[in-house]
């Protein structure tokens, strides 16, 4: 398995390590529930260095991204602005979901998922060659230019980052959500994955351990993949490989807002999306009875059948919740049934965001 630069820090802290997409990553440091609650109530941090930052440069970098992703890169006009989107195949399936940061008119930073990075890079290189554009693709995982990433999330996250990195405050205090700014060697973004405020800090790999240690001393709770999954599920955020993949249209995965079919530009997968409009809708479920919701469980509604894509117990709500693809006729507030083993248990359909900024929304 591959290891992040913070691997030894995790082991010293007693983390339980697991294989996650070929990377040895912390599942938890003793209590997944405590880590989850630390993020909702105070501040927690995640090693996300397994994700891959890719720098796109050159005179045709914008033209390349304009054709590569489903959202419209022309929305990025201000340095540091971020855009969430999907990279599609010709059939309209999701190769990966990603974030693009605008650095200047000839340079962008794209952050792709860990388990799909090798596949993504091959796809990107092949498209660049096909289109014969003047752009470069530079992954920042190895060598002297390798980068690490630490996400600090929670209502007190920003204050604790400023405590450890006081020189960064002037650069990032006024950042709006989905913007990033540079502070020396640090690239600090406000694009979280937990439903809480905070920063994602990209920095030279050699400086990551010092920052991790400093944040720990400031009272930021190290958190593993377990808490990260329950937090993102409560926030109604998709996970690649569960809520969408190469066989799922972004229109059926709740990602229609990341697809621009209006602009005249063409992009990979556009024709397929136009030819096959949305078939299902992406909604949330709250189980009304005692039970456990898991991926692939069948959902039965009077309008037809659907399927859970992600499910778990919500530590904040103290209920079982899930994300599911359901028939288009199903509405928020409807009652449905979930097939769990040999039983049908009642559930309520809700908007996918269950918890945001510590508040229960459903």
GROMACS .gro file of C-alpha atoms in nm:
model
  362
    1UNK     CA    1   0.000   0.000   0.000
    2UNK     CA    2   0.102   0.358  -0.059
    3UNK     CA    3   0.158   0.577   0.245
    4UNK     CA    4   0.115   0.950   0.296
    5UNK     CA    5   0.393   1.163   0.443
    6UNK     CA    6   0.196   1.166   0.772
    7UNK     CA    7   0.186   0.787   0.807
    8UNK     CA    8   0.430   0.778   1.100
    9UNK     CA    9   0.236   1.052   1.279
   10UNK     CA   10  -0.079   0.840   1.255
   11UNK     CA   11   0.095   0.532   1.389
   12UNK     CA   12   0.246   0.725   1.682
   13UNK     CA   13  -0.104   0.845   1.771
   14UNK     CA   14  -0.237   0.489   1.785
   15UNK     CA   15  -0.448   0.511   1.471
   16UNK     CA   16  -0.617   0.199   1.339
   17UNK     CA   17  -0.493   0.183   0.979
   18UNK     CA   18  -0.686   0.037   0.685
   19UNK     CA   19  -0.648  -0.002   0.310
   20UNK     CA   20  -0.836   0.276   0.133
   21UNK     CA   21  -0.802   0.263  -0.244
   22UNK     CA   22  -0.449   0.128  -0.214
   23UNK     CA   23  -0.344   0.378   0.055
   24UNK     CA   24  -0.279   0.296   0.420
   25UNK     CA   25  -0.501   0.547   0.598
   26UNK     CA   26  -0.632   0.599   0.954
   27UNK     CA   27  -0.983   0.468   1.015
   28UNK     CA   28  -0.997   0.622   1.362
   29UNK     CA   29  -0.773   0.708   1.656
   30UNK     CA   30  -0.981   0.530   1.919
   31UNK     CA   31  -1.336   0.657   1.878
   32UNK     CA   32  -1.500   0.742   1.549
   33UNK     CA   33  -1.795   0.898   1.736
   34UNK     CA   34  -1.569   1.131   1.939
   35UNK     CA   35  -1.392   1.239   1.620
   36UNK     CA   36  -1.724   1.306   1.447
   37UNK     CA   37  -1.846   1.515   1.740
   38UNK     CA   38  -1.518   1.708   1.760
   39UNK     CA   39  -1.577   1.833   1.405
   40UNK     CA   40  -1.939   1.925   1.473
   41UNK     CA   41  -1.864   2.099   1.805
   42UNK     CA   42  -1.501   2.220   1.792
   43UNK     CA   43  -1.233   2.128   1.538
   44UNK     CA   44  -1.098   1.812   1.380
   45UNK     CA   45  -0.841   1.745   1.109
   46UNK     CA   46  -0.798   1.489   0.835
   47UNK     CA   47  -0.494   1.376   0.641
   48UNK     CA   48  -0.612   1.403   0.281
   49UNK     CA   49  -0.266   1.380   0.128
   50UNK     CA   50  -0.372   1.065  -0.056
   51UNK     CA   51  -0.578   1.288  -0.285
   52UNK     CA   52  -0.386   1.416  -0.584
   53UNK     CA   53  -0.325   1.781  -0.668
   54UNK     CA   54  -0.263   1.825  -1.040
   55UNK     CA   55  -0.138   2.152  -1.186
   56UNK     CA   56  -0.261   2.237  -1.536
   57UNK     CA   57  -0.057   2.502  -1.717
   58UNK     CA   58   0.008   2.652  -2.057
   59UNK     CA   59  -0.165   2.874  -2.307
   60UNK     CA   60  -0.438   2.618  -2.379
   61UNK     CA   61  -0.504   2.517  -2.017
   62UNK     CA   62  -0.846   2.683  -2.012
   63UNK     CA   63  -0.939   2.536  -2.350
   64UNK     CA   64  -0.837   2.193  -2.223
   65UNK     CA   65  -1.049   2.213  -1.908
   66UNK     CA   66  -1.336   2.364  -2.104
   67UNK     CA   67  -1.366   2.037  -2.299
   68UNK     CA   68  -1.259   1.801  -2.019
   69UNK     CA   69  -1.514   1.870  -1.743
   70UNK     CA   70  -1.892   1.906  -1.731
   71UNK     CA   71  -1.903   2.238  -1.548
   72UNK     CA   72  -1.800   2.557  -1.727
   73UNK     CA   73  -1.446   2.669  -1.649
   74UNK     CA   74  -1.536   3.014  -1.780
   75UNK     CA   75  -1.710   3.075  -1.446
   76UNK     CA   76  -1.362   3.111  -1.296
   77UNK     CA   77  -1.242   3.467  -1.345
   78UNK     CA   78  -1.093   3.559  -1.006
   79UNK     CA   79  -0.767   3.418  -0.867
   80UNK     CA   80  -0.839   3.150  -0.606
   81UNK     CA   81  -1.198   3.080  -0.712
   82UNK     CA   82  -1.290   2.711  -0.703
   83UNK     CA   83  -1.533   2.509  -0.912
   84UNK     CA   84  -1.677   2.164  -0.834
   85UNK     CA   85  -1.745   1.941  -1.131
   86UNK     CA   86  -1.731   1.593  -1.278
   87UNK     CA   87  -1.508   1.449  -1.548
   88UNK     CA   88  -1.722   1.227  -1.772
   89UNK     CA   89  -1.668   0.951  -2.025
   90UNK     CA   90  -1.830   0.955  -2.368
   91UNK     CA   91  -2.134   0.769  -2.233
   92UNK     CA   92  -2.192   1.042  -1.972
   93UNK     CA   93  -2.072   0.833  -1.678
   94UNK     CA   94  -1.863   0.989  -1.402
   95UNK     CA   95  -1.492   0.911  -1.427
   96UNK     CA   96  -1.431   1.123  -1.118
   97UNK     CA   97  -1.561   1.424  -0.929
   98UNK     CA   98  -1.308   1.700  -0.867
   99UNK     CA   99  -1.240   2.058  -0.769
  100UNK     CA  100  -1.068   2.306  -1.001
  101UNK     CA  101  -0.895   2.618  -0.863
  102UNK     CA  102  -0.824   2.916  -1.088
  103UNK     CA  103  -0.470   3.044  -1.033
  104UNK     CA  104  -0.438   3.271  -1.338
  105UNK     CA  105  -0.545   3.268  -1.702
  106UNK     CA  106  -0.280   3.008  -1.787
  107UNK     CA  107  -0.274   2.792  -1.474
  108UNK     CA  108  -0.521   2.589  -1.269
  109UNK     CA  109  -0.501   2.335  -0.989
  110UNK     CA  110  -0.725   2.027  -1.005
  111UNK     CA  111  -0.774   1.800  -0.702
  112UNK     CA  112  -0.876   1.445  -0.791
  113UNK     CA  113  -0.963   1.143  -0.580
  114UNK     CA  114  -0.699   0.905  -0.447
  115UNK     CA  115  -0.831   0.573  -0.578
  116UNK     CA  116  -0.898   0.712  -0.926
  117UNK     CA  117  -0.584   0.925  -0.966
  118UNK     CA  118  -0.390   0.691  -1.198
  119UNK     CA  119  -0.697   0.635  -1.415
  120UNK     CA  120  -0.776   1.008  -1.419
  121UNK     CA  121  -0.424   1.105  -1.523
  122UNK     CA  122  -0.423   0.854  -1.809
  123UNK     CA  123  -0.759   0.986  -1.929
  124UNK     CA  124  -0.645   1.348  -1.907
  125UNK     CA  125  -0.320   1.277  -2.094
  126UNK     CA  126  -0.506   1.091  -2.368
  127UNK     CA  127  -0.756   1.374  -2.417
  128UNK     CA  128  -0.476   1.632  -2.428
  129UNK     CA  129  -0.302   1.429  -2.698
  130UNK     CA  130  -0.627   1.383  -2.894
  131UNK     CA  131  -0.704   1.754  -2.890
  132UNK     CA  132  -0.342   1.859  -2.958
  133UNK     CA  133  -0.357   2.149  -2.715
  134UNK     CA  134  -0.063   2.339  -2.565
  135UNK     CA  135  -0.103   2.250  -2.198
  136UNK     CA  136   0.085   2.056  -1.933
  137UNK     CA  137  -0.042   1.813  -1.670
  138UNK     CA  138   0.174   1.796  -1.357
  139UNK     CA  139   0.072   1.570  -1.065
  140UNK     CA  140   0.220   1.691  -0.734
  141UNK     CA  141   0.255   1.363  -0.542
  142UNK     CA  142   0.622   1.272  -0.572
  143UNK     CA  143   0.968   1.425  -0.578
  144UNK     CA  144   1.090   1.763  -0.460
  145UNK     CA  145   0.761   1.931  -0.556
  146UNK     CA  146   0.536   1.682  -0.372
  147UNK     CA  147   0.245   1.832  -0.181
  148UNK     CA  148   0.053   1.718   0.127
  149UNK     CA  149  -0.301   1.817   0.225
  150UNK     CA  150  -0.456   1.860   0.568
  151UNK     CA  151  -0.827   1.947   0.609
  152UNK     CA  152  -0.918   2.127   0.933
  153UNK     CA  153  -1.294   2.136   0.991
  154UNK     CA  154  -1.533   2.256   1.260
  155UNK     CA  155  -1.680   2.573   1.413
  156UNK     CA  156  -1.344   2.659   1.575
  157UNK     CA  157  -1.126   2.530   1.291
  158UNK     CA  158  -1.030   2.863   1.137
  159UNK     CA  159  -0.937   3.018   1.472
  160UNK     CA  160  -0.713   2.722   1.552
  161UNK     CA  161  -0.544   2.737   1.213
  162UNK     CA  162  -0.466   3.105   1.275
  163UNK     CA  163  -0.331   3.015   1.616
  164UNK     CA  164  -0.083   2.772   1.460
  165UNK     CA  165  -0.022   2.973   1.141
  166UNK     CA  166  -0.061   3.337   1.253
  167UNK     CA  167   0.099   3.470   0.933
  168UNK     CA  168  -0.178   3.308   0.726
  169UNK     CA  169  -0.463   3.502   0.885
  170UNK     CA  170  -0.432   3.811   0.668
  171UNK     CA  171  -0.438   3.598   0.354
  172UNK     CA  172  -0.732   3.372   0.438
  173UNK     CA  173  -0.952   3.541   0.701
  174UNK     CA  174  -1.172   3.709   0.439
  175UNK     CA  175  -1.195   3.405   0.211
  176UNK     CA  176  -1.549   3.327   0.099
  177UNK     CA  177  -1.659   2.962   0.063
  178UNK     CA  178  -1.510   2.797  -0.245
  179UNK     CA  179  -1.214   3.031  -0.265
  180UNK     CA  180  -0.847   2.975  -0.191
  181UNK     CA  181  -0.548   3.198  -0.121
  182UNK     CA  182  -0.173   3.160  -0.094
  183UNK     CA  183   0.019   3.230   0.227
  184UNK     CA  184   0.386   3.170   0.163
  185UNK     CA  185   0.427   2.803   0.070
  186UNK     CA  186   0.072   2.725   0.182
  187UNK     CA  187  -0.233   2.709  -0.045
  188UNK     CA  188  -0.535   2.749   0.183
  189UNK     CA  189  -0.886   2.674   0.055
  190UNK     CA  190  -1.235   2.696   0.206
  191UNK     CA  191  -1.398   2.402   0.028
  192UNK     CA  192  -1.493   2.152   0.299
  193UNK     CA  193  -1.640   1.803   0.286
  194UNK     CA  194  -1.805   1.782   0.629
  195UNK     CA  195  -2.083   2.041   0.638
  196UNK     CA  196  -1.872   2.256   0.871
  197UNK     CA  197  -1.650   2.557   0.811
  198UNK     CA  198  -1.274   2.531   0.797
  199UNK     CA  199  -0.973   2.517   0.570
  200UNK     CA  200  -0.800   2.268   0.345
  201UNK     CA  201  -0.427   2.339   0.359
  202UNK     CA  202  -0.203   2.223   0.075
  203UNK     CA  203   0.166   2.255   0.158
  204UNK     CA  204   0.508   2.110   0.075
  205UNK     CA  205   0.516   1.749   0.192
  206UNK     CA  206   0.823   1.811   0.408
  207UNK     CA  207   0.633   2.062   0.622
  208UNK     CA  208   0.323   1.849   0.684
  209UNK     CA  209   0.435   1.671   1.001
  210UNK     CA  210   0.524   1.998   1.172
  211UNK     CA  211   0.181   2.144   1.091
  212UNK     CA  212   0.000   1.826   1.202
  213UNK     CA  213   0.189   1.831   1.534
  214UNK     CA  214   0.117   2.201   1.583
  215UNK     CA  215  -0.254   2.158   1.518
  216UNK     CA  216  -0.269   1.865   1.760
  217UNK     CA  217  -0.104   2.078   2.029
  218UNK     CA  218  -0.365   2.350   1.961
  219UNK     CA  219  -0.642   2.103   2.045
  220UNK     CA  220  -0.745   1.998   1.695
  221UNK     CA  221  -0.866   1.635   1.705
  222UNK     CA  222  -0.705   1.398   1.451
  223UNK     CA  223  -0.986   1.223   1.263
  224UNK     CA  224  -0.997   0.916   1.041
  225UNK     CA  225  -1.195   0.788   0.746
  226UNK     CA  226  -1.481   0.666   0.966
  227UNK     CA  227  -1.572   1.011   1.091
  228UNK     CA  228  -1.507   1.161   0.750
  229UNK     CA  229  -1.769   0.931   0.599
  230UNK     CA  230  -2.042   0.995   0.857
  231UNK     CA  231  -1.976   1.370   0.843
  232UNK     CA  232  -1.996   1.389   0.463
  233UNK     CA  233  -2.308   1.170   0.465
  234UNK     CA  234  -2.480   1.401   0.715
  235UNK     CA  235  -2.381   1.692   0.487
  236UNK     CA  236  -2.537   1.513   0.188
  237UNK     CA  237  -2.212   1.501  -0.008
  238UNK     CA  238  -2.138   1.234  -0.268
  239UNK     CA  239  -1.861   0.978  -0.238
  240UNK     CA  240  -1.706   0.855  -0.561
  241UNK     CA  241  -1.742   0.479  -0.603
  242UNK     CA  242  -2.059   0.468  -0.395
  243UNK     CA  243  -2.292   0.749  -0.501
  244UNK     CA  244  -2.162   0.768  -0.857
  245UNK     CA  245  -1.914   0.599  -1.089
  246UNK     CA  246  -1.849   0.546  -1.459
  247UNK     CA  247  -2.190   0.381  -1.504
  248UNK     CA  248  -2.389   0.661  -1.339
  249UNK     CA  249  -2.493   0.989  -1.498
  250UNK     CA  250  -2.427   1.302  -1.289
  251UNK     CA  251  -2.789   1.393  -1.358
  252UNK     CA  252  -2.898   1.084  -1.162
  253UNK     CA  253  -2.645   1.141  -0.882
  254UNK     CA  254  -2.764   1.481  -0.763
  255UNK     CA  255  -2.489   1.658  -0.958
  256UNK     CA  256  -2.696   1.831  -1.225
  257UNK     CA  257  -2.591   2.164  -1.070
  258UNK     CA  258  -2.230   2.084  -1.165
  259UNK     CA  259  -2.317   2.029  -1.532
  260UNK     CA  260  -2.348   2.317  -1.777
  261UNK     CA  261  -2.559   2.212  -2.074
  262UNK     CA  262  -2.655   2.570  -2.163
  263UNK     CA  263  -2.327   2.715  -2.289
  264UNK     CA  264  -2.240   2.644  -2.654
  265UNK     CA  265  -1.910   2.475  -2.561
  266UNK     CA  266  -1.880   2.100  -2.611
  267UNK     CA  267  -1.737   1.866  -2.347
  268UNK     CA  268  -1.682   1.494  -2.314
  269UNK     CA  269  -2.014   1.326  -2.235
  270UNK     CA  270  -2.237   1.621  -2.327
  271UNK     CA  271  -2.406   1.446  -2.621
  272UNK     CA  272  -2.487   1.145  -2.403
  273UNK     CA  273  -2.643   1.363  -2.131
  274UNK     CA  274  -2.855   1.548  -2.388
  275UNK     CA  275  -2.968   1.220  -2.545
  276UNK     CA  276  -3.051   1.063  -2.207
  277UNK     CA  277  -3.204   1.317  -1.966
  278UNK     CA  278  -3.235   1.254  -1.594
  279UNK     CA  279  -3.385   0.913  -1.513
  280UNK     CA  280  -3.374   0.916  -1.130
  281UNK     CA  281  -3.342   1.171  -0.851
  282UNK     CA  282  -3.095   1.178  -0.567
  283UNK     CA  283  -3.261   1.221  -0.226
  284UNK     CA  284  -3.209   1.148   0.142
  285UNK     CA  285  -3.376   0.896   0.370
  286UNK     CA  286  -3.429   0.895   0.746
  287UNK     CA  287  -3.522   0.558   0.889
  288UNK     CA  288  -3.833   0.577   1.108
  289UNK     CA  289  -3.758   0.249   1.288
  290UNK     CA  290  -3.458   0.081   1.447
  291UNK     CA  291  -3.224  -0.058   1.185
  292UNK     CA  292  -2.913   0.004   0.978
  293UNK     CA  293  -2.913   0.159   0.630
  294UNK     CA  294  -2.643   0.043   0.389
  295UNK     CA  295  -2.554   0.078   0.023
  296UNK     CA  296  -2.744  -0.141  -0.228
  297UNK     CA  297  -3.051  -0.188  -0.008
  298UNK     CA  298  -3.372  -0.170  -0.215
  299UNK     CA  299  -3.610   0.121  -0.156
  300UNK     CA  300  -3.978   0.058  -0.231
  301UNK     CA  301  -4.209   0.352  -0.303
  302UNK     CA  302  -4.558   0.358  -0.450
  303UNK     CA  303  -4.404   0.528  -0.757
  304UNK     CA  304  -4.151   0.247  -0.810
  305UNK     CA  305  -3.824   0.110  -0.672
  306UNK     CA  306  -3.493   0.276  -0.595
  307UNK     CA  307  -3.165   0.193  -0.426
  308UNK     CA  308  -2.955   0.326  -0.139
  309UNK     CA  309  -2.609   0.440  -0.247
  310UNK     CA  310  -2.466   0.540   0.094
  311UNK     CA  311  -2.603   0.477   0.441
  312UNK     CA  312  -2.495   0.487   0.804
  313UNK     CA  313  -2.595   0.582   1.157
  314UNK     CA  314  -2.592   0.958   1.210
  315UNK     CA  315  -2.411   1.046   1.535
  316UNK     CA  316  -2.563   1.395   1.527
  317UNK     CA  317  -2.923   1.290   1.460
  318UNK     CA  318  -2.902   0.955   1.644
  319UNK     CA  319  -3.088   0.796   1.353
  320UNK     CA  320  -3.006   0.585   1.049
  321UNK     CA  321  -2.978   0.798   0.734
  322UNK     CA  322  -2.897   0.735   0.370
  323UNK     CA  323  -2.858   0.879   0.023
  324UNK     CA  324  -3.056   0.705  -0.250
  325UNK     CA  325  -3.148   0.714  -0.617
  326UNK     CA  326  -3.527   0.713  -0.640
  327UNK     CA  327  -3.796   0.742  -0.911
  328UNK     CA  328  -3.854   1.094  -1.041
  329UNK     CA  329  -4.211   1.097  -0.907
  330UNK     CA  330  -4.104   1.050  -0.543
  331UNK     CA  331  -4.130   1.375  -0.342
  332UNK     CA  332  -3.967   1.509  -0.027
  333UNK     CA  333  -4.190   1.411   0.265
  334UNK     CA  334  -4.306   1.084   0.111
  335UNK     CA  335  -4.296   0.763   0.312
  336UNK     CA  336  -4.111   0.468   0.161
  337UNK     CA  337  -3.993   0.125   0.275
  338UNK     CA  338  -3.639  -0.012   0.280
  339UNK     CA  339  -3.574  -0.384   0.242
  340UNK     CA  340  -3.339  -0.482   0.525
  341UNK     CA  341  -3.279  -0.856   0.529
  342UNK     CA  342  -3.628  -1.010   0.548
  343UNK     CA  343  -3.807  -0.696   0.671
  344UNK     CA  344  -3.951  -0.380   0.518
  345UNK     CA  345  -3.878  -0.080   0.743
  346UNK     CA  346  -4.041   0.262   0.706
  347UNK     CA  347  -3.835   0.566   0.607
  348UNK     CA  348  -3.905   0.930   0.528
  349UNK     CA  349  -3.775   1.106   0.213
  350UNK     CA  350  -3.587   1.430   0.282
  351UNK     CA  351  -3.360   1.677   0.107
  352UNK     CA  352  -3.006   1.532   0.098
  353UNK     CA  353  -2.844   1.777   0.339
  354UNK     CA  354  -2.918   1.640   0.686
  355UNK     CA  355  -2.680   1.851   0.899
  356UNK     CA  356  -2.501   2.178   0.821
  357UNK     CA  357  -2.295   2.395   1.055
  358UNK     CA  358  -2.397   2.179   1.351
  359UNK     CA  359  -2.769   2.219   1.285
  360UNK     CA  360  -3.008   1.936   1.198
  361UNK     CA  361  -3.200   2.043   0.888
  362UNK     CA  362  -3.451   1.759   0.840
   0.00000   0.00000   0.00000
